[in-house]
Amino acid sequence: MPDSGCDMVGNTDYFAVSPRPGEALGDYPRGQTLVEHYNAHYGRYIDLADQLRTFGLEKEIPLPQVVVIGIQSSGKSSVLESISGVPLPRGTGTVTRTAVELRLHHTAAGRWTAKLWCENDAGEEHKVTLDCPEEVSDAIKTATVFLAGESGVSDRTIIIDICGDNVPDLTLIDLPGLIEMPMEGQAADICDRIEALVLKYISKKEALILVVVAGNSEIATTKALRLAKTADPEGRRTIGVITKVDLVPRGTEQDIVRMVCEPAKYKIQKGFVLVKLRSKEDIDHQVTLQQNAENEARFFLSQTHYRALPESTLGTNSLSNKLTWELVERIKTVLPSLKEETQKRMKDTETELRMMGEGIPKESKEQRKYIAQKFLDFTKKLTRNCDGLYELEDAKDMRLLLQTRPAMEAFAEAVNKLMPAANNEELVERVKEEIRNQRGEELPHFLPYRACQVVVSGLLKEYTVPAMKCLNNYNVIVDNFLRDFRNNTSPTSLVWRTRSSW
């Protein structure tokens, strides 16, 4: 796992992030910068989620995250650039071919730093430290080739931890742009693979879906919105971002306004935000993100249709604020269950560690003694179990005689059904005849042993079928028991799980 390098882990009570008295997360004080607002109200929640991801908890317990999707050329990368302040790869065709996780951490002071980390299917790691935002784009391109080759798509993730005093506390996951057909040199199934990758991320119930659509396109029918509705039919965790509002065909501006005012009609419960991003011409003329933010504000003020809309629905700053607030709310919602689940797993792990006993010795001689003792302990416990002397912590499926009792009871029932009645005249005559036929040198009033042997052998043949059924049941039960006993009985299970290392 990557190390963010931001020295975030300082408090071991990772869940102690309840709101401060009088705090209103939705307020945005006048005169306070966006970053100051984030840092004062939101930062500790986002840092908590990122700390848990760094610890690897996301593999066990899903964590809230913002997932960004959109069709190719919808302006998705430009939206991320405006929020993160770092340039992302640009070009024609499918530029983003893996998931890119941007972990933004606001630091009070200090220079801008970033660390990129990824791991390919072979388990090989790629790490790089970046010293300025301009290096991010090339670093992502290199990492993409490392994971997906020159034209493929990978479900591996590129993780970038960015620390600086000019970035908000926010974590975003950028996914490849959706396409309708492959370009020359691309795999025939690249469209399906990208769609599957997008669905994999947005189908997680903890994910906040950010759908980026271009204002000069058929917004209601765009593929990105269709996929979002597939994963989130009611739109309860979906936010819409409409880009290129300066390119909307004349006369259709009111349609955009209607979408913003009636988001529920389009199953976007979290609402729409309009943004005006840098055009290709702006980039060629080296218009900075800060300059674009000023241009964006002037644009919305100058547009009759848009300036009447709520301020919270206009501009990149409003989008950043909304994203962070929504993400924080999701984190706050899952914190109680997250804390409970984490504590439960910690308790279970600590119990397992205690039951494992001391660690494995390093010296060969001590290792042999260690293994011998573990096998001896295993044998003693198995013997006691077979004798019905169970340990208090033994589960029902770890009690052998208890598991075999149903098979024995079924056999006893089958034997009772086959047992002849005491007044069976046919059997009585058969016994008498066998006694007469087996008479030899026996003393008077002594029955010939051979007669008993013949009669009993004949009766026992009828018990062969239920006896073999009982035996087969026993074999299955004992085999399963020994396997589970071997794997689950600590500390002996440690020997089996690690035997390949000696």
Short mmCIF file of C-alpha atoms in Angstrom, two decimals:
data_model
loop_
_atom_site.label_atom_id
_atom_site.label_comp_id
_atom_site.label_asym_id
_atom_site.label_seq_id
_atom_site.Cartn_x
_atom_site.Cartn_y
_atom_site.Cartn_z
CA MET A 1 0.00 0.00 0.00
CA PRO A 2 1.17 3.55 -0.64
CA ASP A 3 2.38 5.91 2.02
CA SER A 4 0.78 9.33 1.62
CA GLY A 5 3.74 11.06 3.19
CA CYS A 6 1.42 13.63 4.80
CA ASP A 7 1.88 12.35 8.36
CA MET A 8 -1.87 12.09 8.83
CA VAL A 9 -1.87 9.33 11.42
CA GLY A 10 -1.60 11.09 14.73
CA ASN A 11 -4.70 10.12 16.69
CA THR A 12 -5.36 6.45 17.36
CA ASP A 13 -9.04 7.10 18.07
CA TYR A 14 -9.83 7.14 14.37
CA PHE A 15 -13.59 7.42 14.86
CA ALA A 16 -13.57 10.42 17.24
CA VAL A 17 -14.73 12.92 14.60
CA SER A 18 -18.18 13.98 15.76
CA PRO A 19 -19.26 17.52 14.77
CA ARG A 20 -18.13 20.35 16.97
CA PRO A 21 -20.80 22.26 18.97
CA GLY A 22 -22.63 24.77 16.80
CA GLU A 23 -21.08 23.41 13.62
CA ALA A 24 -23.17 23.52 10.46
CA LEU A 25 -21.54 21.51 7.71
CA GLY A 26 -23.53 23.15 4.96
CA ASP A 27 -22.65 26.74 5.85
CA TYR A 28 -20.12 28.58 3.73
CA PRO A 29 -18.99 31.74 5.55
CA ARG A 30 -18.38 34.83 3.45
CA GLY A 31 -14.74 35.89 3.30
CA GLN A 32 -13.49 32.39 4.04
CA THR A 33 -11.60 30.57 1.29
CA LEU A 34 -12.77 27.22 0.00
CA VAL A 35 -9.72 25.45 1.42
CA GLU A 36 -10.11 27.12 4.84
CA HIS A 37 -13.74 26.06 4.92
CA TYR A 38 -12.88 22.47 4.05
CA ASN A 39 -10.06 22.30 6.55
CA ALA A 40 -12.18 23.73 9.37
CA HIS A 41 -15.25 21.57 8.86
CA TYR A 42 -14.62 18.58 6.60
CA GLY A 43 -10.96 17.62 6.65
CA ARG A 44 -10.99 15.25 9.59
CA TYR A 45 -13.75 13.11 8.03
CA ILE A 46 -11.99 12.74 4.69
CA ASP A 47 -8.68 12.06 6.45
CA LEU A 48 -10.36 9.33 8.47
CA ALA A 49 -11.58 7.53 5.34
CA ASP A 50 -8.16 7.85 3.68
CA GLN A 51 -6.40 6.56 6.80
CA LEU A 52 -8.65 3.50 6.80
CA ARG A 53 -7.92 2.93 3.10
CA THR A 54 -4.18 3.23 3.75
CA PHE A 55 -4.52 0.61 6.48
CA GLY A 56 -6.13 -1.73 3.92
CA LEU A 57 -9.52 -1.71 5.63
CA GLU A 58 -11.37 -1.13 2.35
CA LYS A 59 -10.55 -4.72 1.31
CA GLU A 60 -12.63 -5.93 4.25
CA ILE A 61 -15.16 -3.15 4.86
CA PRO A 62 -16.47 -0.91 2.01
CA LEU A 63 -15.76 2.80 2.54
CA PRO A 64 -17.58 5.83 1.06
CA GLN A 65 -15.94 7.31 -2.03
CA VAL A 66 -16.68 9.68 -4.93
CA VAL A 67 -16.62 7.93 -8.32
CA VAL A 68 -16.45 10.12 -11.44
CA ILE A 69 -17.93 8.80 -14.69
CA GLY A 70 -18.79 10.24 -18.09
CA ILE A 71 -18.61 9.53 -21.78
CA GLN A 72 -15.43 10.33 -23.64
CA SER A 73 -14.92 14.07 -24.25
CA SER A 74 -17.64 15.05 -21.78
CA GLY A 75 -15.19 17.25 -19.88
CA LYS A 76 -14.64 14.74 -17.07
CA SER A 77 -10.88 15.31 -16.87
CA SER A 78 -11.37 19.07 -16.88
CA VAL A 79 -13.74 18.80 -13.92
CA LEU A 80 -11.16 16.80 -11.98
CA GLU A 81 -8.42 19.26 -12.91
CA SER A 82 -10.47 22.17 -11.61
CA ILE A 83 -11.12 20.43 -8.30
CA SER A 84 -7.66 18.93 -7.72
CA GLY A 85 -5.53 21.65 -9.27
CA VAL A 86 -3.40 19.12 -11.15
CA PRO A 87 -3.30 18.58 -14.94
CA LEU A 88 -4.46 15.16 -16.07
CA PRO A 89 -3.61 13.29 -19.29
CA ARG A 90 -5.30 14.65 -22.39
CA GLY A 91 -5.53 13.50 -25.97
CA THR A 92 -7.77 11.85 -28.52
CA GLY A 93 -9.29 8.44 -27.94
CA THR A 94 -9.29 6.59 -24.63
CA VAL A 95 -6.71 8.38 -22.50
CA THR A 96 -7.79 7.10 -19.07
CA ARG A 97 -7.57 3.30 -19.19
CA THR A 98 -7.43 2.47 -15.47
CA ALA A 99 -9.09 3.77 -12.34
CA VAL A 100 -7.16 6.75 -10.94
CA GLU A 101 -7.72 7.48 -7.25
CA LEU A 102 -6.86 11.07 -6.34
CA ARG A 103 -6.40 11.48 -2.60
CA LEU A 104 -6.21 15.19 -1.87
CA HIS A 105 -4.93 16.25 1.56
CA HIS A 106 -4.85 19.85 2.72
CA THR A 107 -1.76 20.71 4.77
CA ALA A 108 -1.45 23.91 6.76
CA ALA A 109 1.97 24.77 5.35
CA GLY A 110 4.73 23.29 3.28
CA ARG A 111 5.45 22.64 -0.34
CA TRP A 112 3.26 20.67 -2.72
CA THR A 113 4.14 16.95 -2.81
CA ALA A 114 2.61 13.85 -4.32
CA LYS A 115 3.28 10.12 -4.36
CA LEU A 116 2.00 7.75 -7.04
CA TRP A 117 1.65 4.02 -6.44
CA CYS A 118 0.21 1.07 -8.34
CA GLU A 119 0.62 -2.69 -8.59
CA ASN A 120 0.14 -4.80 -11.73
CA ASP A 121 -1.35 -8.28 -12.06
CA ALA A 122 2.08 -9.85 -11.56
CA GLY A 123 2.39 -8.21 -8.14
CA GLU A 124 5.07 -5.76 -9.33
CA GLU A 125 4.93 -2.29 -7.80
CA HIS A 126 5.45 1.04 -9.49
CA LYS A 127 6.18 4.02 -7.21
CA VAL A 128 7.21 7.58 -7.95
CA THR A 129 7.48 10.79 -5.94
CA LEU A 130 6.36 14.01 -7.65
CA ASP A 131 7.56 17.51 -6.81
CA CYS A 132 5.15 19.69 -8.80
CA PRO A 133 1.63 19.39 -10.28
CA GLU A 134 2.96 19.52 -13.85
CA GLU A 135 4.56 16.08 -13.36
CA VAL A 136 1.28 14.32 -12.59
CA SER A 137 0.05 13.90 -16.16
CA ASP A 138 3.18 12.15 -17.44
CA ALA A 139 3.36 10.04 -14.28
CA ILE A 140 -0.19 8.78 -14.85
CA LYS A 141 0.60 7.96 -18.49
CA THR A 142 3.65 5.93 -17.45
CA ALA A 143 1.70 4.10 -14.75
CA THR A 144 -1.13 3.38 -17.20
CA VAL A 145 1.26 1.67 -19.62
CA PHE A 146 2.72 -0.27 -16.67
CA LEU A 147 -0.74 -1.59 -15.79
CA ALA A 148 -2.59 -1.83 -19.10
CA GLY A 149 0.02 -1.81 -21.85
CA GLU A 150 -0.13 0.56 -24.79
CA SER A 151 -3.84 0.22 -25.60
CA GLY A 152 -5.52 -2.08 -23.07
CA VAL A 153 -7.75 -1.47 -20.05
CA SER A 154 -6.90 -2.62 -16.53
CA ASP A 155 -9.08 -2.97 -13.44
CA ARG A 156 -6.05 -2.10 -11.30
CA THR A 157 -5.98 1.31 -9.63
CA ILE A 158 -3.42 4.11 -9.81
CA ILE A 159 -3.33 5.83 -6.41
CA ILE A 160 -2.02 9.38 -6.12
CA ASP A 161 -1.66 11.02 -2.71
CA ILE A 162 -1.42 14.80 -3.12
CA CYS A 163 -0.55 17.09 -0.21
CA GLY A 164 -0.53 20.88 -0.35
CA ASP A 165 -1.89 24.04 1.16
CA ASN A 166 -3.94 24.84 -1.96
CA VAL A 167 -5.95 21.62 -2.30
CA PRO A 168 -9.17 20.58 -0.53
CA ASP A 169 -9.56 17.44 1.58
CA LEU A 170 -11.28 15.15 -0.89
CA THR A 171 -10.85 11.74 -2.50
CA LEU A 172 -12.00 11.17 -6.09
CA ILE A 173 -11.86 8.10 -8.32
CA ASP A 174 -11.58 8.86 -12.03
CA LEU A 175 -12.70 6.07 -14.36
CA PRO A 176 -12.12 5.61 -18.11
CA GLY A 177 -14.51 7.53 -20.34
CA LEU A 178 -17.37 5.48 -21.78
CA ILE A 179 -17.18 4.85 -25.53
CA GLU A 180 -19.51 3.39 -28.15
CA MET A 181 -16.95 1.67 -30.38
CA PRO A 182 -13.22 0.88 -30.28
CA MET A 183 -10.70 2.94 -32.19
CA GLU A 184 -8.03 1.49 -34.45
CA GLY A 185 -5.52 -0.54 -32.46
CA GLN A 186 -7.85 -1.04 -29.48
CA ALA A 187 -9.22 -4.40 -28.37
CA ALA A 188 -12.63 -5.32 -29.77
CA ASP A 189 -14.07 -5.71 -26.27
CA ILE A 190 -12.71 -2.44 -24.85
CA CYS A 191 -16.20 -0.86 -24.71
CA ASP A 192 -17.57 -3.74 -22.64
CA ARG A 193 -14.51 -3.80 -20.38
CA ILE A 194 -14.77 -0.08 -19.63
CA GLU A 195 -18.49 -0.41 -18.93
CA ALA A 196 -17.86 -3.38 -16.61
CA LEU A 197 -15.16 -1.41 -14.77
CA VAL A 198 -17.51 1.56 -14.31
CA LEU A 199 -20.34 -0.66 -13.03
CA LYS A 200 -17.95 -2.37 -10.63
CA TYR A 201 -17.26 0.94 -8.88
CA ILE A 202 -20.65 2.66 -9.03
CA SER A 203 -22.56 -0.46 -7.92
CA LYS A 204 -21.03 -0.18 -4.46
CA LYS A 205 -23.71 1.21 -2.18
CA GLU A 206 -21.15 3.36 -0.39
CA ALA A 207 -20.11 5.13 -3.61
CA LEU A 208 -21.23 8.67 -4.42
CA ILE A 209 -21.64 8.82 -8.22
CA LEU A 210 -20.54 11.98 -10.01
CA VAL A 211 -21.94 11.88 -13.56
CA VAL A 212 -20.31 14.35 -15.95
CA VAL A 213 -22.35 15.23 -19.05
CA ALA A 214 -21.79 17.86 -21.74
CA GLY A 215 -24.42 20.58 -21.99
CA ASN A 216 -24.30 20.50 -25.80
CA SER A 217 -25.28 16.80 -25.93
CA GLU A 218 -28.48 14.79 -25.41
CA ILE A 219 -28.11 14.81 -21.62
CA ALA A 220 -31.15 12.72 -20.70
CA THR A 221 -30.08 9.79 -22.90
CA THR A 222 -26.32 9.83 -22.35
CA LYS A 223 -24.73 6.47 -21.59
CA ALA A 224 -23.22 7.71 -18.32
CA LEU A 225 -26.64 8.59 -16.92
CA ARG A 226 -28.05 5.24 -18.06
CA LEU A 227 -25.34 3.36 -16.19
CA ALA A 228 -25.81 5.54 -13.11
CA LYS A 229 -29.52 4.70 -13.11
CA THR A 230 -28.66 1.01 -13.42
CA ALA A 231 -26.53 1.15 -10.28
CA ASP A 232 -28.65 3.75 -8.45
CA PRO A 233 -32.23 3.49 -9.77
CA GLU A 234 -33.66 6.11 -7.42
CA GLY A 235 -30.69 8.47 -7.86
CA ARG A 236 -30.20 8.83 -4.10
CA ARG A 237 -26.41 8.88 -4.39
CA THR A 238 -25.96 10.50 -7.81
CA ILE A 239 -24.80 14.06 -8.56
CA GLY A 240 -24.97 15.46 -12.08
CA VAL A 241 -22.36 17.85 -13.49
CA ILE A 242 -23.19 19.69 -16.72
CA THR A 243 -20.10 20.95 -18.55
CA LYS A 244 -19.69 23.07 -21.69
CA VAL A 245 -22.64 25.27 -20.74
CA ASP A 246 -21.09 28.02 -22.85
CA LEU A 247 -21.57 25.79 -25.91
CA VAL A 248 -25.26 25.04 -25.35
CA PRO A 249 -27.22 25.72 -28.59
CA ARG A 250 -29.05 29.02 -28.47
CA GLY A 251 -32.63 28.58 -27.34
CA THR A 252 -31.99 25.41 -25.30
CA GLU A 253 -30.62 27.13 -22.19
CA GLN A 254 -34.01 26.86 -20.52
CA ASP A 255 -33.82 23.05 -20.81
CA ILE A 256 -30.61 23.13 -18.78
CA VAL A 257 -32.21 25.42 -16.19
CA ARG A 258 -35.19 23.07 -15.94
CA MET A 259 -32.89 20.11 -15.23
CA VAL A 260 -31.17 22.04 -12.45
CA CYS A 261 -34.49 23.09 -10.91
CA GLU A 262 -36.16 19.66 -11.24
CA PRO A 263 -33.39 17.06 -10.73
CA ALA A 264 -35.76 14.46 -9.24
CA LYS A 265 -37.53 14.30 -12.60
CA TYR A 266 -34.30 12.87 -14.04
CA LYS A 267 -33.68 10.57 -11.02
CA ILE A 268 -30.79 12.74 -9.81
CA GLN A 269 -31.75 13.26 -6.17
CA LYS A 270 -28.50 15.05 -5.29
CA GLY A 271 -29.04 17.66 -7.99
CA PHE A 272 -27.08 19.15 -10.89
CA VAL A 273 -24.19 21.62 -10.88
CA LEU A 274 -23.23 23.73 -13.92
CA VAL A 275 -19.55 24.38 -14.63
CA LYS A 276 -17.62 26.24 -17.33
CA LEU A 277 -14.18 24.76 -17.73
CA ARG A 278 -11.10 25.65 -19.73
CA SER A 279 -11.47 25.16 -23.46
CA LYS A 280 -8.69 23.85 -25.68
CA GLU A 281 -8.02 27.44 -26.69
CA ASP A 282 -7.73 28.45 -23.02
CA ILE A 283 -5.23 25.68 -22.40
CA ASP A 284 -3.23 26.64 -25.47
CA HIS A 285 -3.13 30.22 -24.17
CA GLN A 286 -2.02 28.91 -20.75
CA VAL A 287 -5.06 30.15 -18.86
CA THR A 288 -4.52 28.97 -15.27
CA LEU A 289 -7.13 27.21 -13.17
CA GLN A 290 -7.37 30.26 -10.92
CA GLN A 291 -7.95 32.52 -13.92
CA ASN A 292 -10.56 30.10 -15.23
CA ALA A 293 -12.38 30.21 -11.89
CA GLU A 294 -12.63 33.99 -12.25
CA ASN A 295 -13.76 33.67 -15.88
CA GLU A 296 -16.33 31.07 -14.83
CA ALA A 297 -17.81 33.36 -12.17
CA ARG A 298 -18.08 36.24 -14.66
CA PHE A 299 -19.71 33.95 -17.22
CA PHE A 300 -22.54 32.86 -14.94
CA LEU A 301 -23.15 36.44 -13.79
CA SER A 302 -23.43 37.56 -17.40
CA GLN A 303 -25.91 34.88 -18.49
CA THR A 304 -29.55 35.78 -18.02
CA HIS A 305 -30.70 32.17 -17.87
CA TYR A 306 -28.13 30.99 -15.33
CA ARG A 307 -27.57 33.88 -12.94
CA ALA A 308 -31.01 33.43 -11.37
CA LEU A 309 -30.12 29.88 -10.30
CA PRO A 310 -28.99 29.18 -6.71
CA GLU A 311 -25.30 29.88 -6.17
CA SER A 312 -24.84 26.30 -4.93
CA THR A 313 -25.60 25.00 -8.46
CA LEU A 314 -23.07 27.17 -10.31
CA GLY A 315 -19.31 26.83 -10.66
CA THR A 316 -16.44 24.54 -9.77
CA ASN A 317 -16.15 25.90 -6.23
CA SER A 318 -19.80 25.06 -5.56
CA LEU A 319 -19.22 21.59 -6.99
CA SER A 320 -16.19 21.02 -4.74
CA ASN A 321 -18.14 22.20 -1.72
CA LYS A 322 -21.11 19.98 -2.58
CA LEU A 323 -18.94 16.92 -3.22
CA THR A 324 -17.09 17.25 0.04
CA TRP A 325 -20.24 17.89 2.03
CA GLU A 326 -22.02 14.88 0.49
CA LEU A 327 -18.99 12.65 1.03
CA VAL A 328 -18.71 13.75 4.65
CA GLU A 329 -22.39 13.02 5.20
CA ARG A 330 -21.94 9.51 3.81
CA ILE A 331 -18.90 8.94 6.01
CA LYS A 332 -20.82 10.20 9.06
CA THR A 333 -23.72 7.88 8.21
CA VAL A 334 -21.56 4.75 8.06
CA LEU A 335 -19.30 5.64 11.00
CA PRO A 336 -21.37 3.84 13.69
CA SER A 337 -21.62 0.58 11.73
CA LEU A 338 -18.03 0.98 10.54
CA LYS A 339 -16.81 1.39 14.10
CA GLU A 340 -18.85 -1.58 15.29
CA GLU A 341 -17.65 -3.84 12.47
CA THR A 342 -14.03 -2.76 12.91
CA GLN A 343 -14.10 -3.39 16.66
CA LYS A 344 -15.69 -6.80 16.10
CA ARG A 345 -13.01 -7.80 13.62
CA MET A 346 -10.27 -6.49 15.87
CA LYS A 347 -11.66 -8.54 18.76
CA ASP A 348 -11.87 -11.68 16.61
CA THR A 349 -8.32 -11.15 15.36
CA GLU A 350 -6.97 -10.60 18.86
CA THR A 351 -8.68 -13.80 20.00
CA GLU A 352 -7.09 -15.74 17.14
CA LEU A 353 -3.68 -14.28 17.95
CA ARG A 354 -3.98 -15.28 21.60
CA MET A 355 -5.02 -18.81 20.65
CA MET A 356 -2.05 -19.13 18.31
CA GLY A 357 0.31 -18.72 21.23
CA GLU A 358 3.88 -17.64 20.81
CA GLY A 359 5.45 -17.12 17.42
CA ILE A 360 7.48 -19.66 15.47
CA PRO A 361 11.12 -19.99 16.65
CA LYS A 362 13.88 -18.96 14.26
CA GLU A 363 16.39 -21.71 15.09
CA SER A 364 15.97 -25.06 13.29
CA LYS A 365 16.33 -27.07 16.49
CA GLU A 366 13.72 -24.99 18.26
CA GLN A 367 11.43 -25.20 15.23
CA ARG A 368 11.51 -29.02 15.38
CA LYS A 369 10.67 -28.95 19.07
CA TYR A 370 7.92 -26.44 18.37
CA ILE A 371 6.34 -28.62 15.66
CA ALA A 372 6.61 -31.76 17.79
CA GLN A 373 4.88 -30.03 20.69
CA LYS A 374 2.12 -28.72 18.44
CA PHE A 375 1.44 -32.18 17.03
CA LEU A 376 1.41 -33.59 20.55
CA ASP A 377 -1.10 -30.94 21.62
CA PHE A 378 -3.15 -31.68 18.51
CA THR A 379 -3.19 -35.43 19.22
CA LYS A 380 -4.21 -34.93 22.85
CA LYS A 381 -7.05 -32.61 21.93
CA LEU A 382 -8.22 -34.91 19.12
CA THR A 383 -8.18 -37.94 21.44
CA ARG A 384 -10.21 -36.10 24.07
CA ASN A 385 -12.67 -35.01 21.40
CA CYS A 386 -13.09 -38.57 20.13
CA ASP A 387 -13.77 -39.65 23.73
CA GLY A 388 -16.48 -37.04 24.04
CA LEU A 389 -14.46 -34.78 26.37
CA TYR A 390 -15.07 -31.48 24.59
CA GLU A 391 -13.58 -28.07 25.27
CA LEU A 392 -16.01 -25.32 26.27
CA GLU A 393 -15.19 -23.31 23.14
CA ASP A 394 -15.71 -26.26 20.77
CA ALA A 395 -18.51 -25.54 18.30
CA LYS A 396 -21.11 -28.23 17.58
CA ASP A 397 -19.46 -29.14 14.29
CA MET A 398 -16.20 -29.64 16.21
CA ARG A 399 -17.67 -32.41 18.43
CA LEU A 400 -17.14 -35.75 16.68
CA LEU A 401 -19.45 -38.04 18.65
CA LEU A 402 -22.20 -35.46 18.42
CA GLN A 403 -21.80 -35.40 14.64
CA THR A 404 -21.87 -39.21 14.31
CA ARG A 405 -24.88 -39.78 16.58
CA PRO A 406 -27.51 -39.23 13.81
CA ALA A 407 -25.83 -41.87 11.62
CA MET A 408 -25.77 -44.37 14.50
CA GLU A 409 -29.39 -43.67 15.40
CA ALA A 410 -30.42 -44.23 11.77
CA PHE A 411 -28.53 -47.57 11.77
CA ALA A 412 -30.18 -48.66 15.03
CA GLU A 413 -33.59 -47.84 13.61
CA ALA A 414 -32.86 -49.88 10.46
CA VAL A 415 -31.67 -52.86 12.57
CA ASN A 416 -34.80 -52.75 14.72
CA LYS A 417 -36.98 -52.83 11.62
CA LEU A 418 -35.13 -55.91 10.28
CA MET A 419 -35.07 -57.81 13.59
CA PRO A 420 -37.49 -60.81 13.44
CA ALA A 421 -40.26 -61.05 16.03
CA ALA A 422 -39.73 -63.43 18.96
CA ASN A 423 -42.86 -65.42 18.02
CA ASN A 424 -41.88 -65.83 14.37
CA GLU A 425 -42.88 -69.50 13.81
CA GLU A 426 -40.91 -69.75 10.57
CA LEU A 427 -37.71 -68.69 12.34
CA VAL A 428 -38.41 -71.06 15.25
CA GLU A 429 -38.79 -74.02 12.87
CA ARG A 430 -35.64 -73.00 11.02
CA VAL A 431 -33.65 -72.94 14.29
CA LYS A 432 -35.02 -76.36 15.33
CA GLU A 433 -34.14 -77.84 11.97
CA GLU A 434 -30.62 -76.38 12.09
CA ILE A 435 -30.12 -77.86 15.60
CA ARG A 436 -31.11 -81.31 14.35
CA ASN A 437 -28.87 -81.00 11.29
CA GLN A 438 -25.84 -79.94 13.35
CA ARG A 439 -26.05 -82.62 16.08
CA GLY A 440 -22.67 -84.14 16.89
CA GLU A 441 -20.85 -85.07 20.08
CA GLU A 442 -22.49 -82.43 22.29
CA LEU A 443 -23.57 -83.41 25.78
CA PRO A 444 -27.27 -83.71 26.45
CA HIS A 445 -29.10 -80.35 26.72
CA PHE A 446 -26.15 -78.49 25.05
CA LEU A 447 -26.98 -76.84 21.72
CA PRO A 448 -24.53 -77.33 18.84
CA TYR A 449 -22.43 -74.15 18.36
CA ARG A 450 -22.48 -74.63 14.61
CA ALA A 451 -26.27 -74.33 14.58
CA CYS A 452 -26.09 -70.90 16.27
CA GLN A 453 -23.37 -69.79 13.87
CA VAL A 454 -25.38 -70.71 10.78
CA VAL A 455 -28.61 -69.09 11.99
CA VAL A 456 -26.94 -65.86 13.17
CA SER A 457 -24.86 -65.57 9.97
CA GLY A 458 -28.01 -65.76 7.91
CA LEU A 459 -29.66 -63.02 9.94
CA LEU A 460 -26.59 -60.75 9.78
CA LYS A 461 -26.60 -60.78 5.99
CA GLU A 462 -29.82 -58.78 6.11
CA TYR A 463 -28.01 -56.02 8.04
CA THR A 464 -25.32 -55.54 5.36
CA VAL A 465 -27.06 -52.67 3.52
CA PRO A 466 -27.81 -50.47 6.58
CA ALA A 467 -24.39 -51.31 8.06
CA MET A 468 -22.55 -50.19 4.91
CA LYS A 469 -24.69 -47.05 4.75
CA CYS A 470 -23.78 -46.27 8.34
CA LEU A 471 -20.10 -46.91 7.62
CA ASN A 472 -20.11 -44.62 4.59
CA ASN A 473 -21.81 -41.89 6.61
CA TYR A 474 -19.17 -42.32 9.30
CA ASN A 475 -16.37 -42.00 6.74
CA VAL A 476 -17.77 -38.73 5.37
CA ILE A 477 -18.39 -37.30 8.85
CA VAL A 478 -14.94 -38.26 10.14
CA ASP A 479 -13.16 -36.96 7.01
CA ASN A 480 -14.95 -33.61 7.22
CA PHE A 481 -14.37 -33.44 10.95
CA LEU A 482 -10.64 -34.11 10.64
CA ARG A 483 -10.29 -31.51 7.91
CA ASP A 484 -12.15 -28.86 9.89
CA PHE A 485 -10.46 -29.86 13.14
CA ARG A 486 -7.07 -29.56 11.48
CA ASN A 487 -7.85 -26.15 9.97
CA ASN A 488 -9.70 -24.61 12.89
CA THR A 489 -8.12 -26.03 16.01
CA SER A 490 -5.62 -23.46 17.25
CA PRO A 491 -2.72 -23.39 17.76
CA THR A 492 -2.29 -26.55 15.68
CA SER A 493 -3.89 -24.88 12.67
CA LEU A 494 -0.89 -22.54 12.62
CA VAL A 495 1.38 -25.54 11.97
CA TRP A 496 -0.73 -26.71 9.04
CA ARG A 497 -1.10 -23.26 7.52
CA THR A 498 2.62 -22.56 7.71
CA ARG A 499 4.07 -26.05 7.22
CA SER A 500 5.34 -25.14 3.73
CA SER A 501 7.78 -22.63 5.25
CA TRP A 502 9.85 -25.29 7.04
#
